[in-house]
Amino acid sequence: METRTSQAKSSLVGPAPDRPLVIVSNRLPVTVLRGPRGLEGRRSSGGLVSALEPVLLRHGGRWIGWAGAELRSGEDVWSGDRYEMEAVRLSAAEVNSYYHGFSNRTLWPLFHCFVARTRFNRGEWEAYERVNARFAEAAARSAREIGLVWVHDYHLLLCPQFLRAAEVDVPIAFFLHIPFPPFDIFRLLPWDREVLRGMLGADLVGFHVRNYARNFLDCVEKLLGVRVDRDAMLVEYGERTVRVGAFPIGIDFERFEQIALRAPRPLSPRREKVILGVDRLDYTKGIPERLLAFERLLETHPEHQGKVVFLELAVPSRFEMSEYRQLKRRIDELVGRINGRFATATWSPVRYLYRSVSAERLAALYRDADVALVTPLRDGMNLVAKEFVACQVSHPGVLVLSYLAGSAETMHEAIQVNPYDIDATAEALHRALTMDEAERRSRMVALRRRERQYDLGAWLDDFLRAATAGPATLAPPSEQDFDRWLRPFLSRYPLVLFLDYDGTLTPLVDDPRRATLSAEAKRLLGACVRRRDTKVAIVSGRSLEDVKALVGDDRLYYAGNHGMEIEGPGLAPFRHPDLPLYQARLGELARKLETLARPGAWVERKGATLTFHYRGVPREEREALVARVREAIVQSGFQARGAHLAVEGRPPIGWDKGHAVLHIVRSLYGPAWSERVRVVYAGDDETDEDAFRILSGLGITFRVGRADTLSAATHRLPNVEAVHTLLRWVAKRPAVRPS
Ligand code: ADQ
């Protein structure tokens, strides 16, 4: 059984947070219409409203969302009894591109694994970004003196990141109501990384079931290279640790049960058994497949003919989209065909209602049904299965449930089916219709107990407690982590380990002249290079002489000046052949920059390149100074590149740390080096990105530092200590025998 919901059944809406909160969702709990007498509000009846309104009624706060009408300024905030509502204004074009377009034609089908129905359109993506930013702006304005901002669902995946950028200083939580797809489906989205970064703006990212949470962790690890802890469900992102969790939503069980107990009962006993289907009319719900399974039942078990009816209740949904209109036509045809084929003068096998029904009528239908046929082709959770169970207050019926619904992860006592398998679903229906009462009762009792216990209140308690639990931290990378990342890749090959110096082997310090290597780092480097199967190269922006002196071990390889000068054991010393061409001009540039130096700024001459340091210059003077330094560098025909509180001037030679890596491995192992040796690279600097890009697909690369900086590296490490752990693993790993 799913045990995430640790607190059993509680009062509707639990303890945390004790301050008001802001809920952000695509739709507000009212739909506003502009009628002849001005604006009129109609209460929305969706599941999201009934699930979330109790929190705002209890704690107060504000609900931010789209009202469904084009509003003018001044018309967009209302106060209710306990909370306020604020409408985000969207133009008709934005509704088209953000809502009908990117939300419902890209994310909805893709996240439900309907790849062939998914459309990718850059214009719609850009509108989605803009609208998400607007929702976040509205939420950020309201996010003062509150306990939490809680963002909902696939329409607003980028909203948490925009809130974070707006420096909202209360916890930000996000909950996804639909599935999160597996990595190989998710990566089809051209904006896959952007979406993940958007979601990771939150402190807590919640899903219905563990499987979706695991898919998310896979995607985050593989696409962003960030560290995740699968057991504790944590992601290291920037300077924060994001919690990820499974929170299976429940229903207001008691309310459904009470309505079912009170709802009028049929006057005479029914002649036929009833199979019930209840859905929003959506292609994910598997309505045609369900009709086909019922038809197959009548073919293969003709004894049910005349004795069973299938009642399908479908609420109209997204009728503006042609695929939904097509689906409706297909269902109409199937209903017609099955009735035409099997109906008699006194019996029609399928009854089909295309409308919404009242809560009371719905509860009575659930109560009196013999079988609920809930067979979505994919569904985040599916509340219908839970509502059916809550309303089973008379004779026990049977739940036939698709294993592709999130609810199947906990509703074990249902008869679970593959909804694509028409024969198997027909057989499951036969089994349900002929199941004896003792078995039906045992199954229903267990299903009801669980849903009563893990109801909507328990879900809210559980989520809000996690959302306001305070910061989490991921354990630092361990040798086991490196074992997992590196051992399969290294296999039985020798290793060349490339390391940047400042910020990678030693912490960044204010004065680079004081960045000495610790005794422990020296010892670890020594332990690595003592191995016959391992070579270590230091690749730095410092001059070759400087970095060699700082490390002080001549068993290592050194690439200075971003790789323009290289030396090491068994390697012919390398100086880029074009360097002499720039020597005189570099001297002139150094003199020019020296005229710009002042207290707290100085020029470092590094032979092939130079660096203008300005770390001691007062903050307010830096911007103007950097602009002048850059201008001088560019005017002299050199390239200016930003570094840590410094600007570097480099000759315009197409050569960087990536080229240096290739030069070293090719010189040592020949052009087919990738068949003889494995390469691992760790660096913390923008200039290391050149090496990460060149090594993509060829090596394993680690970007050291904040995990939310963009990087081409395959993995992230938080700090210098983690690099030392890498060295410890390299020094200790099983030896490779020379082949
Ligand atoms: P939905 O896709 O809307 O929700 P679901 O969970 O089944 O799917 O909820 C449908 C709701 O509509 C139920 O409360 C049901 O009672 C009601 N309904 C359906 N047909 C009706 C009818 N004819 N008349 C009246 N009411 C009707 C999304 C996700 C789900 C997830 C929920 C909640 O797609 O997977 O369970 O959010 O997170």
Coordinates of N, CA, C and O in Angstrom, one line a residue, residues 582-671:
Y582 N 51.4 37.3 -31.6 CA 50.7 38.3 -30.7 C 51.5 38.8 -29.6 O 51.0 39.6 -28.8
Q583 N 52.8 38.3 -29.5 CA 53.6 38.7 -28.3 C 53.8 40.2 -28.2 O 53.5 40.7 -27.1
A584 N 54.1 40.9 -29.2 CA 54.4 42.3 -29.1 C 53.1 43.0 -28.8 O 53.1 43.9 -27.9
R585 N 52.0 42.7 -29.4 CA 50.8 43.4 -29.2 C 50.2 43.1 -27.8 O 49.6 44.0 -27.2
L586 N 50.6 41.9 -27.3 CA 50.1 41.6 -25.9 C 50.8 42.5 -24.9 O 50.3 43.0 -23.9
G587 N 52.1 42.8 -25.2 CA 52.9 43.6 -24.3 C 52.3 45.0 -24.3 O 52.2 45.7 -23.3
E588 N 52.0 45.5 -25.5 CA 51.4 46.9 -25.7 C 50.1 46.9 -24.9 O 49.8 47.9 -24.2
L589 N 49.3 45.9 -25.0 CA 48.0 45.8 -24.3 C 48.2 45.9 -22.8 O 47.5 46.6 -22.1
A590 N 49.2 45.1 -22.3 CA 49.5 45.1 -20.9 C 49.8 46.5 -20.4 O 49.3 47.0 -19.4
R591 N 50.6 47.2 -21.2 CA 51.0 48.6 -20.8 C 49.7 49.5 -20.8 O 49.5 50.3 -19.9
K592 N 48.9 49.3 -21.8 CA 47.7 50.2 -21.9 C 46.8 49.9 -20.6 O 46.3 50.8 -20.0
L593 N 46.7 48.6 -20.3 CA 45.8 48.3 -19.2 C 46.4 48.7 -17.8 O 45.6 49.1 -16.9
E594 N 47.7 48.8 -17.8 CA 48.3 49.2 -16.6 C 48.0 50.7 -16.3 O 47.9 51.1 -15.1
T595 N 47.7 51.4 -17.3 CA 47.3 52.8 -17.1 C 45.9 52.9 -16.5 O 45.6 53.9 -15.9
L596 N 45.1 51.8 -16.7 CA 43.8 51.8 -16.1 C 43.8 51.3 -14.7 O 42.8 51.4 -14.0
A597 N 44.9 50.7 -14.3 CA 45.0 50.1 -12.9 C 44.9 51.2 -11.9 O 45.2 52.3 -12.1
R598 N 44.5 50.8 -10.7 CA 44.3 51.8 -9.6 C 44.4 51.0 -8.3 O 44.4 49.7 -8.4
P599 N 44.3 51.5 -7.1 CA 44.3 50.7 -5.9 C 43.2 49.6 -6.0 O 42.1 49.9 -6.3
G600 N 43.6 48.4 -5.8 CA 42.7 47.3 -5.8 C 42.5 46.6 -7.1 O 41.8 45.7 -7.3
A601 N 43.3 47.1 -8.1 CA 43.2 46.5 -9.5 C 44.7 46.4 -10.0 O 45.5 47.2 -9.7
W602 N 44.9 45.3 -10.7 CA 46.3 45.1 -11.2 C 46.2 44.2 -12.5 O 45.3 43.5 -12.7
V603 N 47.3 44.3 -13.2 CA 47.4 43.5 -14.4 C 48.3 42.3 -14.2 O 49.5 42.5 -13.7
E604 N 47.9 41.1 -14.5 CA 48.7 39.9 -14.4 C 49.2 39.5 -15.8 O 48.3 39.2 -16.6
R605 N 50.5 39.5 -16.0 CA 51.0 39.1 -17.3 C 51.2 37.6 -17.2 O 52.0 37.1 -16.4
K606 N 50.6 36.8 -18.1 CA 50.7 35.4 -18.0 C 51.4 34.8 -19.3 O 51.2 33.6 -19.6
G607 N 52.2 35.6 -19.9 CA 52.9 35.1 -21.1 C 52.0 35.1 -22.3 O 52.0 36.1 -23.0
A608 N 51.2 34.1 -22.5 CA 50.4 34.0 -23.7 C 49.1 34.8 -23.6 O 48.5 35.2 -24.6
T609 N 48.7 35.1 -22.4 CA 47.4 35.9 -22.1 C 47.7 36.8 -21.0 O 48.8 36.8 -20.4
L610 N 46.7 37.7 -20.7 CA 46.9 38.5 -19.5 C 45.5 38.6 -18.8 O 44.4 38.4 -19.4
T611 N 45.5 39.0 -17.5 CA 44.3 39.1 -16.7 C 44.3 40.5 -16.0 O 45.4 40.8 -15.4
F612 N 43.2 41.2 -16.1 CA 43.1 42.4 -15.4 C 42.2 42.1 -14.2 O 41.0 41.8 -14.3
H613 N 42.8 42.2 -13.0 CA 42.0 41.9 -11.7 C 41.5 43.2 -11.1 O 42.2 44.2 -11.1
Y614 N 40.3 43.1 -10.6 CA 39.7 44.4 -10.0 C 39.0 44.1 -8.7 O 38.2 44.9 -8.3
R615 N 39.4 43.0 -8.0 CA 38.7 42.6 -6.8 C 38.7 43.6 -5.7 O 37.8 43.7 -4.9
G616 N 39.8 44.5 -5.7 CA 39.8 45.5 -4.5 C 39.2 46.8 -4.9 O 39.2 47.7 -4.0
V617 N 38.6 46.9 -6.1 CA 38.0 48.2 -6.5 C 36.6 48.3 -5.8 O 35.9 47.3 -5.9
P618 N 36.2 49.5 -5.3 CA 34.9 49.6 -4.7 C 33.8 49.2 -5.7 O 33.9 49.5 -6.9
R619 N 32.7 48.5 -5.2 CA 31.7 48.0 -6.1 C 31.1 49.0 -7.1 O 31.0 48.6 -8.3
E620 N 30.9 50.2 -6.6 CA 30.2 51.1 -7.5 C 31.1 51.6 -8.6 O 30.6 52.1 -9.6
E621 N 32.4 51.4 -8.5 CA 33.3 51.8 -9.6 C 33.5 50.7 -10.6 O 34.1 50.9 -11.7
R622 N 33.1 49.5 -10.3 CA 33.5 48.3 -11.1 C 33.0 48.3 -12.5 O 33.7 48.1 -13.5
E623 N 31.7 48.6 -12.6 CA 31.0 48.5 -13.9 C 31.7 49.4 -15.0 O 32.1 48.9 -16.1
A624 N 32.0 50.6 -14.6 CA 32.6 51.5 -15.6 C 34.0 51.1 -15.9 O 34.4 51.1 -17.1
L625 N 34.7 50.6 -14.9 CA 36.1 50.2 -15.1 C 36.1 49.0 -16.0 O 36.9 48.9 -17.0
V626 N 35.3 48.0 -15.8 CA 35.2 46.8 -16.6 C 34.9 47.2 -18.1 O 35.6 46.6 -19.0
A627 N 34.0 48.1 -18.3 CA 33.7 48.5 -19.6 C 34.9 49.1 -20.3 O 35.2 48.7 -21.5
R628 N 35.7 49.9 -19.6 CA 36.9 50.5 -20.2 C 37.9 49.4 -20.5 O 38.6 49.4 -21.6
V629 N 38.1 48.5 -19.6 CA 39.1 47.4 -19.8 C 38.7 46.6 -21.0 O 39.5 46.3 -21.9
R630 N 37.4 46.2 -21.1 CA 37.0 45.4 -22.2 C 37.2 46.1 -23.5 O 37.7 45.5 -24.5
E631 N 36.9 47.4 -23.5 CA 37.0 48.2 -24.7 C 38.5 48.2 -25.2 O 38.8 47.9 -26.3
A632 N 39.4 48.4 -24.2 CA 40.8 48.4 -24.5 C 41.3 47.1 -25.1 O 42.1 47.0 -26.1
I633 N 40.8 46.0 -24.5 CA 41.2 44.6 -25.0 C 40.7 44.4 -26.4 O 41.5 44.0 -27.3
V634 N 39.5 44.7 -26.6 CA 38.9 44.5 -28.0 C 39.6 45.4 -29.0 O 39.9 44.9 -30.1
Q635 N 39.8 46.7 -28.6 CA 40.5 47.6 -29.6 C 41.9 47.1 -30.0 O 42.3 47.3 -31.1
S636 N 42.5 46.4 -29.1 CA 43.9 45.8 -29.4 C 43.8 44.5 -30.2 O 44.8 43.9 -30.5
G637 N 42.6 44.1 -30.5 CA 42.4 42.9 -31.4 C 42.5 41.6 -30.6 O 42.7 40.5 -31.1
F638 N 42.2 41.7 -29.3 CA 42.2 40.5 -28.4 C 40.8 40.2 -28.0 O 39.9 41.0 -28.2
Q639 N 40.6 39.0 -27.4 CA 39.2 38.6 -26.9 C 39.1 38.9 -25.5 O 40.1 38.6 -24.7
A640 N 38.0 39.6 -25.0 CA 37.8 39.8 -23.6 C 36.9 38.8 -23.1 O 35.8 38.5 -23.6
R641 N 37.3 38.1 -22.0 CA 36.4 37.1 -21.4 C 36.3 37.4 -19.9 O 37.3 37.6 -19.2
G642 N 35.1 37.3 -19.3 CA 34.9 37.6 -17.9 C 35.4 36.4 -17.1 O 35.3 35.2 -17.5
A643 N 36.0 36.7 -16.0 CA 36.5 35.7 -15.0 C 36.1 36.1 -13.6 O 35.4 37.1 -13.5
H644 N 36.5 35.4 -12.6 CA 36.1 35.7 -11.2 C 36.7 37.1 -10.8 O 37.9 37.1 -10.6
L645 N 35.9 38.1 -10.8 CA 36.4 39.5 -10.4 C 37.6 39.9 -11.3 O 38.6 40.5 -10.8
A646 N 37.6 39.5 -12.5 CA 38.7 39.8 -13.4 C 38.2 39.8 -14.9 O 37.1 39.2 -15.1
V647 N 39.0 40.4 -15.8 CA 38.7 40.3 -17.2 C 40.0 39.7 -17.8 O 41.1 40.2 -17.5
E648 N 39.8 38.8 -18.7 CA 41.0 38.2 -19.4 C 41.1 38.7 -20.8 O 40.1 38.9 -21.5
G649 N 42.4 38.9 -21.2 CA 42.6 39.3 -22.6 C 43.3 38.1 -23.3 O 44.4 37.7 -22.8
R650 N 42.7 37.6 -24.3 CA 43.3 36.4 -25.0 C 43.5 36.7 -26.4 O 42.7 37.3 -27.1
P651 N 44.6 36.2 -27.0 CA 44.8 36.3 -28.5 C 43.6 35.6 -29.2 O 43.1 34.6 -28.7
P652 N 43.2 36.2 -30.3 CA 42.0 35.6 -31.0 C 42.4 34.3 -31.8 O 42.4 34.2 -33.0
I653 N 42.8 33.3 -31.0 CA 43.2 32.0 -31.6 C 42.1 31.1 -31.2 O 41.7 31.0 -30.1
G654 N 41.6 30.3 -32.2 CA 40.5 29.4 -31.9 C 41.0 28.2 -31.1 O 41.1 27.0 -31.6
W655 N 41.4 28.4 -29.9 CA 42.0 27.3 -29.1 C 41.5 27.5 -27.6 O 41.5 28.7 -27.1
D656 N 41.0 26.5 -27.0 CA 40.5 26.7 -25.6 C 40.8 25.4 -24.8 O 41.5 24.5 -25.3
K657 N 40.2 25.3 -23.7 CA 40.5 24.1 -22.8 C 40.1 22.8 -23.5 O 40.7 21.8 -23.3
G658 N 39.0 22.9 -24.3 CA 38.6 21.7 -25.0 C 39.6 21.2 -26.0 O 39.9 20.0 -26.0
H659 N 40.2 22.1 -26.7 CA 41.3 21.7 -27.7 C 42.5 21.2 -26.9 O 43.1 20.2 -27.4
A660 N 42.8 21.8 -25.7 CA 43.9 21.3 -24.9 C 43.7 19.8 -24.5 O 44.6 19.0 -24.6
V661 N 42.5 19.5 -24.1 CA 42.2 18.1 -23.7 C 42.4 17.2 -24.8 O 43.1 16.1 -24.7
L662 N 41.9 17.5 -26.0 CA 42.1 16.7 -27.2 C 43.6 16.5 -27.5 O 44.0 15.5 -27.9
H663 N 44.3 17.7 -27.4 CA 45.7 17.6 -27.7 C 46.4 16.6 -26.8 O 47.2 15.8 -27.3
I664 N 46.1 16.7 -25.6 CA 46.8 15.8 -24.6 C 46.5 14.3 -24.9 O 47.4 13.4 -25.0
V665 N 45.2 14.0 -25.0 CA 44.9 12.6 -25.2 C 45.3 12.0 -26.6 O 45.8 10.9 -26.7
R666 N 45.3 12.9 -27.6 CA 45.7 12.4 -28.9 C 47.2 12.2 -28.9 O 47.8 11.3 -29.4
S667 N 48.0 13.1 -28.2 CA 49.4 13.0 -28.1 C 49.8 11.7 -27.4 O 50.8 11.0 -27.7
L668 N 49.1 11.4 -26.3 CA 49.5 10.3 -25.5 C 49.0 8.9 -26.0 O 49.6 7.9 -25.9
Y669 N 47.8 8.9 -26.7 CA 47.2 7.7 -27.0 C 46.8 7.5 -28.5 O 46.3 6.6 -28.9
G670 N 47.2 8.6 -29.3 CA 47.0 8.5 -30.8 C 45.5 8.9 -31.1 O 44.7 9.1 -30.3
P671 N 45.3 9.0 -32.5 CA 44.0 9.5 -32.9 C 42.8 8.6 -32.4 O 41.7 9.1 -32.2

